[in-house]
Each structure stands twice: as structure tokens, then as C-alpha cells.
Amino acid sequence: LIDLATHTAAICLSQHRQVQALRDSESRFRQLAESLPQLTWTCEPNGECDYLSRQWAAFTGLPAHEQLGYGWVEQIHPADREPSLFDGRASTESGTDFQTELRLRRHDGVYRHFDTRAVRVLDSNGRVTKWCGSSTDITERKQWEESHLRSQKLEALGTLAGGIAHDFNNMLLVIQGNAQLAQELLSADSPAQEHLIEISHASDRATDLVRRILSFSRPQKARHKVISLGPVVDEALKFARAAL
């Protein structure tokens, strides 16, 4: 009986130490989580959240305990909810770590982009017992990437427009040269003179258009000046008559 009591006491002491070690480990994790700028959290294997850091609560503007379980899902943008949950299930089933980008609603209703990652906590049999994750705000990076992409597209468009404008300008030179030559060869009272004058005016307008396209392909400081709208309206009417 003494041996049995000693053995039982040893088991109880070992279990107590294990429980205490687990509590100490969770306490250290929470202290570390609360010191990070990221939004940190832990979830059960089924995605049910059992811990949200104070940074998460401050960001969403809601108490952490109201978002435990599956309440945290309500903070995800509706368009990102199903893909994010699907990725989480896929990671659980495949035994891989979790990573996705999603939008979270801030306390003022604005959605911010987050890079969300989580690692698995495994038991002795290799089964997932918990997910430990963090969400990092990448909104500024996403905005810079989108701005950089737009800038690259505009640069490519400017290069294309510049090449087209140069080719078009070469054709205009041929049209203008032949129109002037035809005007010189024909008599001043020839009925064709009026049409040749219109060709010359249209070529001049096209040359101005080419100049504007080239200025778009090579951005430069704009120069503003006052113009009379009458001639502009007259030209627009001529184009409208020709189209109708």
C-alpha cells in the first residue's frame, strides 16, 4: 500500500508539473503575443478561435470575448470569408501551415489588407491540436504595388503611343507634301483647290494631335494659355458634318 501510495503521489506530482508547465507556456505565449504589433490569435483545429490578442480587440473595436468561437469571421470582408475558411480547412486536412491574404474591418468600418499566417501545434501522434497565427497589416504595401503597377502600365502605354505617333507623323508628312505639291500644280481657280485646302487643314490638326500624343509619351510640364473657343467649335462641327 505504501508503494502504491508513493506511485500515485508521483503520478499526481508529474501531472501537476505538466499542467503547470502548460500554464507557464501559455502565459509566456500571451505575454509575447501582447508585445507584438501584429494581431495574434489561436484557434482549435476546426477553426474555432479560443484566444485573440488585445491588438485584435483594439483594431476591431470589439471585446475579444465577443469574437471567440466563430465570431472573428464577422470581421473578415464578405468576399474573403469563404476563400479564407477554405484555405484553413485545406491546411488542416493536408497538414501544412496556413497563409492567406484577406481584408479585416477596422473599428471605423474601413477594411485593411492583412497577410495572415498560422503554424500548427502538434501532439505526440502528429495531429493538429491548435493553430497559432498572426495577421500583419500590408495595406500600404498593397497600395504601393497597385500604384507601381499603374505607373508601369502608363509607361508602357506612353511608349506604345510614342511609337505609333512617330509612324503616323511620317505618313502625315507624305500627305502634307503631296497636298502642297498638288496645290502648286493646279490652277488657283481649280475646284480641287478647296478639297486640297481641307486636306492641308486636316493634316495640320492631325499634326497637332501627334504632338499631344508625343507629349503624353514624354511627360513634361504643361503650359496653359487662353484660346478662343470659336475656331475649336468650328473644327468640331466640320468633323460632325463629315461623320453625319
Coordinates of C-alpha atoms in Angstrom, one line a residue:
L1 CA 0.0 0.0 0.0
I2 CA 2.9 2.3 0.8
D3 CA 4.4 1.6 -2.7
L4 CA 1.0 2.2 -4.3
A5 CA 0.5 5.5 -2.5
T6 CA 4.1 6.6 -3.4
H7 CA 3.5 5.7 -7.0
T8 CA 0.2 7.5 -7.1
A9 CA 1.7 10.6 -5.5
A10 CA 4.5 10.6 -8.1
I11 CA 1.9 10.4 -10.9
C12 CA 0.0 13.3 -9.4
L13 CA 3.1 15.3 -9.0
S14 CA 4.1 14.7 -12.6
Q15 CA 0.7 15.7 -13.8
H16 CA 0.7 18.8 -11.7
R17 CA 4.1 19.7 -13.1
Q18 CA 2.8 19.1 -16.7
V19 CA -0.2 21.3 -16.1
Q20 CA 1.9 24.0 -14.5
A21 CA 4.4 23.8 -17.4
L22 CA 1.5 24.2 -19.8
R23 CA 0.1 27.2 -18.0
D24 CA 3.6 28.8 -17.9
S25 CA 4.0 28.1 -21.6
E26 CA 0.6 29.7 -22.4
S27 CA 1.4 32.6 -20.1
R28 CA 4.7 33.2 -21.9
F29 CA 2.9 32.9 -25.3
R30 CA 0.3 35.5 -24.3
Q31 CA 2.9 37.9 -23.0
L32 CA 4.9 37.6 -26.2
A33 CA 1.7 37.9 -28.3
E34 CA 0.6 41.1 -26.5
S35 CA 4.0 42.7 -27.2
L36 CA 3.9 42.3 -31.0
P37 CA 2.4 44.8 -33.4
Q38 CA 0.6 42.1 -35.3
L39 CA -2.9 40.8 -34.5
T40 CA -2.2 37.4 -32.9
W41 CA -4.7 34.6 -32.2
T42 CA -5.0 30.9 -31.6
C43 CA -7.7 28.5 -33.0
E44 CA -8.8 25.0 -32.5
P45 CA -8.2 22.6 -35.4
N46 CA -11.8 23.2 -36.6
G47 CA -11.2 27.0 -36.8
E48 CA -12.9 27.8 -33.5
C49 CA -11.0 30.7 -32.0
D50 CA -10.0 30.5 -28.3
Y51 CA -7.7 33.5 -28.0
L52 CA -7.5 36.9 -29.6
S53 CA -4.8 39.4 -28.6
R54 CA -5.6 42.9 -27.3
Q55 CA -4.3 44.3 -30.6
W56 CA -7.1 42.4 -32.4
A57 CA -9.7 43.8 -30.0
A58 CA -8.3 47.3 -30.4
F59 CA -8.3 47.1 -34.2
T60 CA -11.9 45.7 -34.5
G61 CA -13.2 47.9 -31.6
L62 CA -15.0 44.9 -30.1
P63 CA -14.2 42.9 -26.9
A64 CA -12.1 39.8 -27.6
H65 CA -14.6 37.5 -25.8
E66 CA -17.4 38.5 -28.2
Q67 CA -15.3 37.3 -31.1
L68 CA -14.3 34.0 -29.7
G69 CA -15.6 30.8 -31.4
Y70 CA -16.5 31.9 -34.9
G71 CA -17.3 35.5 -34.0
W72 CA -14.0 36.6 -35.5
V73 CA -15.2 35.6 -39.0
E74 CA -17.6 38.6 -39.0
Q75 CA -14.6 40.9 -39.2
I76 CA -13.4 39.5 -42.5
H77 CA -14.6 41.1 -45.7
P78 CA -17.6 39.1 -47.1
A79 CA -15.7 38.4 -50.3
D80 CA -12.8 37.0 -48.4
R81 CA -14.6 34.8 -45.9
E82 CA -15.2 31.6 -47.8
P83 CA -11.7 31.6 -49.5
S84 CA -10.0 32.1 -46.1
L85 CA -12.1 29.4 -44.4
F86 CA -11.5 27.1 -47.3
D87 CA -7.7 27.7 -47.1
G88 CA -7.8 26.9 -43.4
R89 CA -9.7 23.7 -43.9
A90 CA -7.3 22.7 -46.7
S91 CA -4.3 23.4 -44.4
T92 CA -5.8 21.3 -41.7
E93 CA -6.6 18.4 -44.0
S94 CA -3.2 18.5 -45.8
G95 CA -1.1 19.1 -42.6
T96 CA 0.5 22.2 -44.0
D97 CA 0.9 25.7 -42.4
F98 CA -1.7 28.3 -43.2
Q99 CA -1.1 31.5 -45.2
T100 CA -3.6 33.8 -47.0
E101 CA -4.3 37.5 -47.7
L102 CA -7.6 38.9 -46.5
R103 CA -9.3 42.2 -45.5
L104 CA -10.3 42.9 -42.0
R105 CA -12.8 45.5 -40.8
R106 CA -11.3 48.2 -38.6
H107 CA -13.3 49.8 -35.8
D108 CA -14.2 52.7 -38.1
G109 CA -15.7 50.4 -40.8
V110 CA -12.6 50.7 -43.1
Y111 CA -11.3 47.4 -44.4
R112 CA -7.5 46.9 -44.3
H113 CA -5.4 44.2 -46.1
F114 CA -3.7 41.7 -43.9
D115 CA -1.2 38.9 -44.5
T116 CA -2.4 36.1 -42.3
R117 CA -0.2 33.2 -41.3
A118 CA -0.5 30.3 -38.8
V119 CA 1.6 27.4 -37.7
R120 CA 0.4 24.0 -36.4
V121 CA 0.8 22.8 -32.9
L122 CA 1.1 19.0 -33.0
D123 CA 0.6 16.3 -30.3
S124 CA 2.8 13.3 -29.9
N125 CA 0.9 11.5 -32.7
G126 CA 1.4 14.3 -35.1
R127 CA -2.2 15.5 -35.0
V128 CA -3.0 19.2 -35.1
T129 CA -4.1 20.4 -31.6
K130 CA -4.1 24.1 -32.2
W131 CA -3.3 26.9 -34.7
C132 CA -1.1 29.8 -33.6
G133 CA -1.4 32.7 -36.0
S134 CA -0.8 36.4 -36.7
S135 CA -2.2 38.9 -39.1
T136 CA 0.1 41.7 -40.4
D137 CA -1.3 44.9 -41.9
I138 CA 0.0 45.2 -45.5
T139 CA -2.4 47.9 -46.7
E140 CA 0.4 50.4 -47.5
R141 CA 2.4 47.7 -49.4
K142 CA -0.7 46.7 -51.4
Q143 CA -1.3 50.4 -52.3
W144 CA 2.3 50.9 -53.4
E145 CA 2.2 47.7 -55.5
E146 CA -1.1 48.9 -57.2
S147 CA 0.4 52.4 -57.8
H148 CA 3.6 50.9 -59.1
L149 CA 1.6 48.6 -61.5
R150 CA -0.4 51.6 -62.7
S151 CA 2.7 53.5 -63.3
Q152 CA 4.3 50.7 -65.3
K153 CA 1.1 50.4 -67.4
L154 CA 1.1 54.1 -68.1
E155 CA 4.8 54.0 -69.0
A156 CA 4.2 51.1 -71.4
L157 CA 1.2 52.9 -72.9
G158 CA 3.2 56.0 -73.3
T159 CA 6.0 54.1 -75.1
L160 CA 3.4 52.5 -77.4
A161 CA 1.7 55.8 -78.1
G162 CA 5.0 57.4 -78.9
G163 CA 5.9 54.7 -81.4
I164 CA 2.5 55.0 -83.1
A165 CA 2.7 58.8 -83.2
H166 CA 6.1 58.7 -84.9
D167 CA 4.9 56.4 -87.6
F168 CA 1.7 58.4 -88.0
N169 CA 3.7 61.6 -88.2
N170 CA 5.8 60.1 -91.1
M171 CA 2.6 59.4 -93.0
L172 CA 1.3 62.9 -92.4
L173 CA 4.5 64.4 -93.9
V174 CA 3.8 62.5 -97.1
I175 CA 0.1 63.6 -97.1
Q176 CA 1.0 67.3 -96.5
G177 CA 3.8 67.2 -99.1
N178 CA 1.6 65.8 -101.8
A179 CA -1.3 68.1 -101.0
Q180 CA 1.0 71.2 -101.3
L181 CA 2.5 69.8 -104.5
A182 CA -1.0 69.3 -105.9
Q183 CA -2.0 72.9 -105.0
E184 CA 1.1 74.2 -106.8
L185 CA 0.4 72.2 -109.9
L186 CA -3.3 73.1 -110.2
S187 CA -4.6 76.5 -111.2
A188 CA -5.8 78.8 -108.4
D189 CA -9.4 78.6 -109.7
S190 CA -9.5 74.8 -109.8
P191 CA -12.4 73.2 -108.0
A192 CA -9.9 70.7 -106.4
Q193 CA -8.2 73.6 -104.6
E194 CA -10.9 73.7 -101.9
H195 CA -10.5 70.0 -101.2
L196 CA -6.7 70.2 -101.1
I197 CA -7.0 73.1 -98.6
E198 CA -9.3 70.9 -96.4
I199 CA -6.7 68.1 -96.6
S200 CA -4.0 70.5 -95.5
H201 CA -6.1 71.8 -92.6
A202 CA -6.9 68.2 -91.5
S203 CA -3.2 67.3 -91.7
D204 CA -2.3 70.3 -89.6
R205 CA -4.9 69.2 -87.0
A206 CA -3.5 65.6 -87.1
T207 CA 0.0 67.0 -86.7
D208 CA -1.2 68.8 -83.5
L209 CA -2.8 65.6 -82.3
V210 CA 0.5 63.8 -82.8
R211 CA 2.3 66.5 -80.9
R212 CA -0.1 65.9 -78.0
I213 CA 0.4 62.2 -78.1
L214 CA 4.1 62.6 -78.0
S215 CA 3.8 65.0 -75.0
F216 CA 1.8 62.2 -73.3
S217 CA 4.5 59.7 -74.0
R218 CA 7.2 62.1 -72.7
P219 CA 5.6 63.8 -69.7
Q220 CA 6.6 67.4 -69.3
K221 CA 5.4 70.5 -67.5
A222 CA 2.1 71.7 -69.1
R223 CA 1.8 75.2 -70.4
H224 CA -1.6 76.8 -70.2
K225 CA -2.8 79.6 -72.4
V226 CA -6.1 81.4 -73.2
I227 CA -7.6 80.3 -76.5
S228 CA -10.7 81.3 -78.5
L229 CA -13.4 78.7 -78.5
G230 CA -14.8 79.8 -81.8
P231 CA -12.3 78.0 -84.1
V232 CA -12.4 74.9 -81.9
V233 CA -16.2 74.7 -82.2
D234 CA -16.0 75.3 -86.0
E235 CA -13.5 72.4 -86.3
A236 CA -15.7 70.1 -84.2
L237 CA -18.7 71.0 -86.4
K238 CA -16.7 70.1 -89.5
F239 CA -15.9 66.7 -88.1
A240 CA -19.5 66.2 -87.0
R241 CA -20.8 67.1 -90.5
A242 CA -18.3 64.6 -92.1
A243 CA -19.4 61.9 -89.7
L244 CA -23.2 62.5 -90.3

